[in-house]
Short mmCIF file of C-alpha atoms in Angstrom, two decimals:
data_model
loop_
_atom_site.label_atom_id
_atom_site.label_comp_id
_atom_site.label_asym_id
_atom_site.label_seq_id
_atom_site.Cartn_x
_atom_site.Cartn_y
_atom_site.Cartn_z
CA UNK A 107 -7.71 161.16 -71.34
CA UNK A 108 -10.51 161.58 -73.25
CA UNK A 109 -8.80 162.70 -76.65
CA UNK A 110 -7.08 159.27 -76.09
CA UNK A 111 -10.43 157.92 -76.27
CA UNK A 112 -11.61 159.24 -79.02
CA UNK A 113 -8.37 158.09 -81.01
CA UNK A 114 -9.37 154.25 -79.49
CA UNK A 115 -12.81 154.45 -80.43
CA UNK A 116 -11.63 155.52 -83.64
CA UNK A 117 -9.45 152.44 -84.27
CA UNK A 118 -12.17 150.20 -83.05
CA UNK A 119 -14.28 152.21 -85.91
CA UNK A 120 -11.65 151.37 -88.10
CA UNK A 121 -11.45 147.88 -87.65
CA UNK A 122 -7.68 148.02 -86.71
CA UNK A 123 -8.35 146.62 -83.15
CA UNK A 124 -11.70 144.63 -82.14
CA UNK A 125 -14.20 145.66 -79.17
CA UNK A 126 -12.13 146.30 -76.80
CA UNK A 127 -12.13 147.68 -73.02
CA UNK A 128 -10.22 149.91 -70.95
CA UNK A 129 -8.75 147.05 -67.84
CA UNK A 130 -6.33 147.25 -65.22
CA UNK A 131 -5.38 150.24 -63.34
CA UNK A 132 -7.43 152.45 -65.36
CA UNK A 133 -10.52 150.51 -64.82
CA UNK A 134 -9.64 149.59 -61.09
CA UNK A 135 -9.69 153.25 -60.49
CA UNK A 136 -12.90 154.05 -61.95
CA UNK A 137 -14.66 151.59 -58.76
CA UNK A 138 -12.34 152.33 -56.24
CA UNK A 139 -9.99 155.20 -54.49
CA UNK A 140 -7.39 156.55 -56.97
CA UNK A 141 -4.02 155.84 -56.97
CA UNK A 142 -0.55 156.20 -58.94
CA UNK A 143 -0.78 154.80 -62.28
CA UNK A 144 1.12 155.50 -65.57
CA UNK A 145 -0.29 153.39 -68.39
CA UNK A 146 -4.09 152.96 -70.06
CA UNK A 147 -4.38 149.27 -70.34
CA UNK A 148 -6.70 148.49 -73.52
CA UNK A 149 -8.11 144.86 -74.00
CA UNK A 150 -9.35 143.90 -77.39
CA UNK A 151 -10.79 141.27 -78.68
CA UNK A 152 -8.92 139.40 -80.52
CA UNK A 153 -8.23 135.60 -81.92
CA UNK A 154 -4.58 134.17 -81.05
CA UNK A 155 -4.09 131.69 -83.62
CA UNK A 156 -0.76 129.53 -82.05
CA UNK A 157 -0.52 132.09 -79.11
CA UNK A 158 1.07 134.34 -81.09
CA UNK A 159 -0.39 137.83 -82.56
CA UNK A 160 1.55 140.81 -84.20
CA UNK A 161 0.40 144.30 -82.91
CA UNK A 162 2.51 145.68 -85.98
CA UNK A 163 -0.79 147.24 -87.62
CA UNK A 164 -1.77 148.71 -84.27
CA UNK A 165 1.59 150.07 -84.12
CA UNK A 166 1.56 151.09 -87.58
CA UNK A 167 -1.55 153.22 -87.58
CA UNK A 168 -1.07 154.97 -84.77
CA UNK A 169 2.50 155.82 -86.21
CA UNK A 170 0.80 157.02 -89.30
CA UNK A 171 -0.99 159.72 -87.02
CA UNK A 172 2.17 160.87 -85.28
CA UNK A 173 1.81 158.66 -82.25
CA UNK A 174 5.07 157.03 -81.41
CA UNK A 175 5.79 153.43 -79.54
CA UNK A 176 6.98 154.22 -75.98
CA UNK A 177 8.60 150.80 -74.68
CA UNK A 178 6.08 148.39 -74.35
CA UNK A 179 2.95 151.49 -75.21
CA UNK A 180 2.17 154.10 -77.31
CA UNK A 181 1.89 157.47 -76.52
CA UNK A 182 -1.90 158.63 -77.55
CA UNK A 183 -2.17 162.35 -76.38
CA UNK A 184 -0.10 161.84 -73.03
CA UNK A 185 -1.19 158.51 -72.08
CA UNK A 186 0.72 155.37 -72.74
CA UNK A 187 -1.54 153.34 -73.72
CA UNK A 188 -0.70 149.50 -73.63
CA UNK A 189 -2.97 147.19 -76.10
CA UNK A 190 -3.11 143.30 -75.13
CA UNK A 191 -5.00 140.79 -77.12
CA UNK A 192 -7.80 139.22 -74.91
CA UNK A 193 -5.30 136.34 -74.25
CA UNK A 194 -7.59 133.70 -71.88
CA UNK A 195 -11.65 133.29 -71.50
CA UNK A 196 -11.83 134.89 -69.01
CA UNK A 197 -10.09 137.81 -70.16
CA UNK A 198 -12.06 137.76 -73.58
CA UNK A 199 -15.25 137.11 -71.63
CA UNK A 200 -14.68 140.26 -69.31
CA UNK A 201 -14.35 142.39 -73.26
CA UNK A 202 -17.12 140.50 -73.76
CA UNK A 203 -19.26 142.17 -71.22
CA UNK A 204 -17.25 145.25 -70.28
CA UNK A 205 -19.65 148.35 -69.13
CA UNK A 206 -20.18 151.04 -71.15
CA UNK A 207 -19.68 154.42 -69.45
CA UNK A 208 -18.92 157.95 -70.15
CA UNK A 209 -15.51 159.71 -69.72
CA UNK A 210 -17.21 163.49 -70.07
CA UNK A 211 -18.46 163.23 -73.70
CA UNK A 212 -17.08 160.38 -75.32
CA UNK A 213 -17.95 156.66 -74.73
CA UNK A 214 -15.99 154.20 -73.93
CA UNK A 215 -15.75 150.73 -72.37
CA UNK A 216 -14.56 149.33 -68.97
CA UNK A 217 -14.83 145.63 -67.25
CA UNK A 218 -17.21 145.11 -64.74
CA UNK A 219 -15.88 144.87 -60.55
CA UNK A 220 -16.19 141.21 -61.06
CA UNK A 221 -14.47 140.59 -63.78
CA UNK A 222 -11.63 142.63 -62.96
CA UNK A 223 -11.54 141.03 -59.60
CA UNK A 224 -11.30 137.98 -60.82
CA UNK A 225 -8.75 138.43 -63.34
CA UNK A 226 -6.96 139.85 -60.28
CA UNK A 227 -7.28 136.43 -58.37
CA UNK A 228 -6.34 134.96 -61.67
CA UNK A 229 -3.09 137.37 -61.82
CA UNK A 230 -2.24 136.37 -58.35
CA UNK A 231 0.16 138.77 -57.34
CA UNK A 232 0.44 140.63 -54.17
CA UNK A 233 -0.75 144.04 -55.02
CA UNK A 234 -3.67 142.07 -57.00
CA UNK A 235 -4.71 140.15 -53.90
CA UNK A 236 -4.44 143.74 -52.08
CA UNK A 237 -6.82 145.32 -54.29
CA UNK A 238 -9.16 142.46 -54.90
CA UNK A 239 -9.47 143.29 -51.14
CA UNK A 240 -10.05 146.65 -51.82
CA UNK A 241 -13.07 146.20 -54.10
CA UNK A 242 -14.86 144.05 -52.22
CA UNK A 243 -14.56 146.25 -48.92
CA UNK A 244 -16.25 149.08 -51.02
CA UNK A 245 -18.83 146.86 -51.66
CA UNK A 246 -18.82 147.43 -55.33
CA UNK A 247 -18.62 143.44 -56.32
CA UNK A 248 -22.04 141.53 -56.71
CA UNK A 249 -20.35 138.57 -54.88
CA UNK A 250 -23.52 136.03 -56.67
CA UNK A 251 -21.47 137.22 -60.14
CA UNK A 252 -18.50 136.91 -58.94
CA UNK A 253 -19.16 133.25 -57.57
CA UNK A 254 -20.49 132.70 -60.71
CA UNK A 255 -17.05 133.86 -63.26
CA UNK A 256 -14.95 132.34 -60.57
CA UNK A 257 -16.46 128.89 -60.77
CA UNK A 258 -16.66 128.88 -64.85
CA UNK A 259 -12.97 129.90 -65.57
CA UNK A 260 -11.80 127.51 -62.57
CA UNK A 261 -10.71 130.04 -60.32
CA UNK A 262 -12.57 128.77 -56.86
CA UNK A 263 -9.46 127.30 -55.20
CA UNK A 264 -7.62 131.09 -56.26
CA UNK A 265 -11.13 132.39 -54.03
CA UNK A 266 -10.18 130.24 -51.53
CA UNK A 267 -6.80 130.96 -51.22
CA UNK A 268 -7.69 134.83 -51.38
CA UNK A 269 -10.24 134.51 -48.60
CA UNK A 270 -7.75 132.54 -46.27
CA UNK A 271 -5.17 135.40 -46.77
CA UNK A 272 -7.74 138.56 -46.46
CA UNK A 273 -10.73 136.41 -44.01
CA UNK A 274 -13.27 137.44 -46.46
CA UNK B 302 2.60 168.80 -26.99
CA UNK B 303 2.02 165.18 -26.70
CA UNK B 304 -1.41 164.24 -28.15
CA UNK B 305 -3.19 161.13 -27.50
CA UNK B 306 -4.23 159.35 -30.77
CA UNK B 307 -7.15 156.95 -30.55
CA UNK B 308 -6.21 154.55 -33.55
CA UNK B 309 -9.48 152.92 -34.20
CA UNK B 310 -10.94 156.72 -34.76
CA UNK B 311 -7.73 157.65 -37.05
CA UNK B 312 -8.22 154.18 -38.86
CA UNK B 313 -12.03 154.89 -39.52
CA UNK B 314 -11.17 158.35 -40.33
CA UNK B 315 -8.48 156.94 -43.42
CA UNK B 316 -11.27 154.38 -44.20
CA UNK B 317 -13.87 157.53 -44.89
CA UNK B 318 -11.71 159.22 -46.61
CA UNK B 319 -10.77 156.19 -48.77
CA UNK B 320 -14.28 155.78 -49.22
CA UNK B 321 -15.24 159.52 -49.93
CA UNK B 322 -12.28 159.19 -53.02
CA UNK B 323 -14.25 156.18 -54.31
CA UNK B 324 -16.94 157.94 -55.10
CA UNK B 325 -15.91 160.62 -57.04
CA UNK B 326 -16.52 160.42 -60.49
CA UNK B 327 -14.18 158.90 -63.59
CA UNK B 328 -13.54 162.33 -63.96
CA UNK B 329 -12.23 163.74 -60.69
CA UNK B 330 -10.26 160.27 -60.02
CA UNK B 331 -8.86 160.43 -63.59
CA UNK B 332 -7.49 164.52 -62.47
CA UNK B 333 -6.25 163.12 -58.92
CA UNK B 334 -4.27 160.18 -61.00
CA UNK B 335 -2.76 163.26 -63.54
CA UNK B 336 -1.55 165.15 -60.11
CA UNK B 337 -0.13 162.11 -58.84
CA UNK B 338 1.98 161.24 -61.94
CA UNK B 339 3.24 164.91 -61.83
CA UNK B 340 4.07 164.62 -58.23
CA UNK B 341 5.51 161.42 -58.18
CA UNK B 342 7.90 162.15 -61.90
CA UNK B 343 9.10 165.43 -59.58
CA UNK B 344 9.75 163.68 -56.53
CA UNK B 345 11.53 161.03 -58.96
CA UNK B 346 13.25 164.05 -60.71
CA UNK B 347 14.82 165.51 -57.89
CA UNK B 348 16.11 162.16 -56.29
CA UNK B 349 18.17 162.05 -59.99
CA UNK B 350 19.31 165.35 -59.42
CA UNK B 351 20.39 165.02 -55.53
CA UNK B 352 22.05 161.40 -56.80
CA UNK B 353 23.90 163.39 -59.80
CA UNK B 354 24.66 165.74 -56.81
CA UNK B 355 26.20 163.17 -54.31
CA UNK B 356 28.15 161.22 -57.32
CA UNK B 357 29.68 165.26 -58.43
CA UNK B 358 30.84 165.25 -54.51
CA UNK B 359 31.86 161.55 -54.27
CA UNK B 360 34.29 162.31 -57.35
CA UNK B 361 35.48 165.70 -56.66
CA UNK B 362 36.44 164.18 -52.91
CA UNK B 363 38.35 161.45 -54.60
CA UNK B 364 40.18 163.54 -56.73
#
């Protein structure tokens, strides 16, 4: 994974994709246990003028260095990797303040436990309410934070839904 | 050979575990993730090959 890193940081050098950080499985995986996952979810920053936004230069350069569209990803040194515009605040807001770690000697970017909880709660789905669960029974969520994200982006009665279903 | 299996001690031993695997670093999670997508593409492999398998037998029956 970390030669797919380097060709991300690159394109964020490059000014084909905005600050961006590595989200969903990826990033889920980094704070808790491991589990099956197939794609590198990237999040960049990125304005949505109408709601709509063409990843055709994304696409583009990466073709241009031999890495070929897979479906709905890209294949970047055996990874597909998926890039999504930040497409809500909250979304763009968890970019915003993704953590910067290490992946053995190249840097790179992932969201914080709260943020990506909360985009869980957002998400809704079962396997997001399951590992929202997760996170917080490793204790690696500052609940005050989370509070905090969850009551700015409108997500309390999503909390309160969660913590009827899990009696957190 | 029957054993007796206290639950709550098999349920906190899954939970350490779970919580030994959290721990690890990017790095070692990232490798476990890489063995998992091998062993879950073989185990997907040879459920295609025992269903091209069953369909060969299905047909050749019905000939």
């Amino acid at each position: 994974m970390e030669k797919t890193l380097r060709v991300i940081n690159r394109m964020e050098t490059d000014g084909v994709i905005g600050r961006y950080a590595i989200g969903g499985a990826v990033a889920a995986i980094f704070y808790i246990e491991p589990f099956t996952t197939y794609d590198l979810d990237i999040f960049f920053a990125a304005d949505i003028p109408g709601g709509l936004i063409t990843l055709t230069p994304i696409y583009g350069y990466l073709a241009r260095k031999g890495y070929e569209a897979e479906g709905e990803a890209v294949n970047i040194e055996g990874w597909p990797v998926q890039f999504l515009p930040t497409y809500n605040p909250l979304v763009a807001e968890a970019v915003e303040q993704a953590v910067e770690i290490k992946f053995k000697r190249t840097r790179t970017r992932v969201m914080s436990a709260e943020h990506l909880v909360a985009v869980m709660l957002q998400t809704g789905r079962p396997k997001d309410h399951a590992r929202a669960a997760e996170f917080l029974e490793e204790g690696v969520v500052d609940v005050a934070r989370l509070t905090d994200i969850l009551s700015r982006h409108g997500l309390t009665d999503k909390w309160q839904e969660f913590a009827d279903e899990f009696g957190s | 050979m029957k054993k007796s299996v206290n639950i709550s001690e098999l349920l906190e031993k899954k939970a350490a575990r779970r919580r030994r695997l959290a721990r690890l670093s990017f790095e070692e999670k990232i490798e476990i993730v890489r063995r998992l997508q091998k062993l879950s593409r073989a185990i997907k492999n040879s459920r295609g090959e025992q269903g091209r398998a069953r369909r060969a037998r299905k047909s050749a029956a019905n000939r």
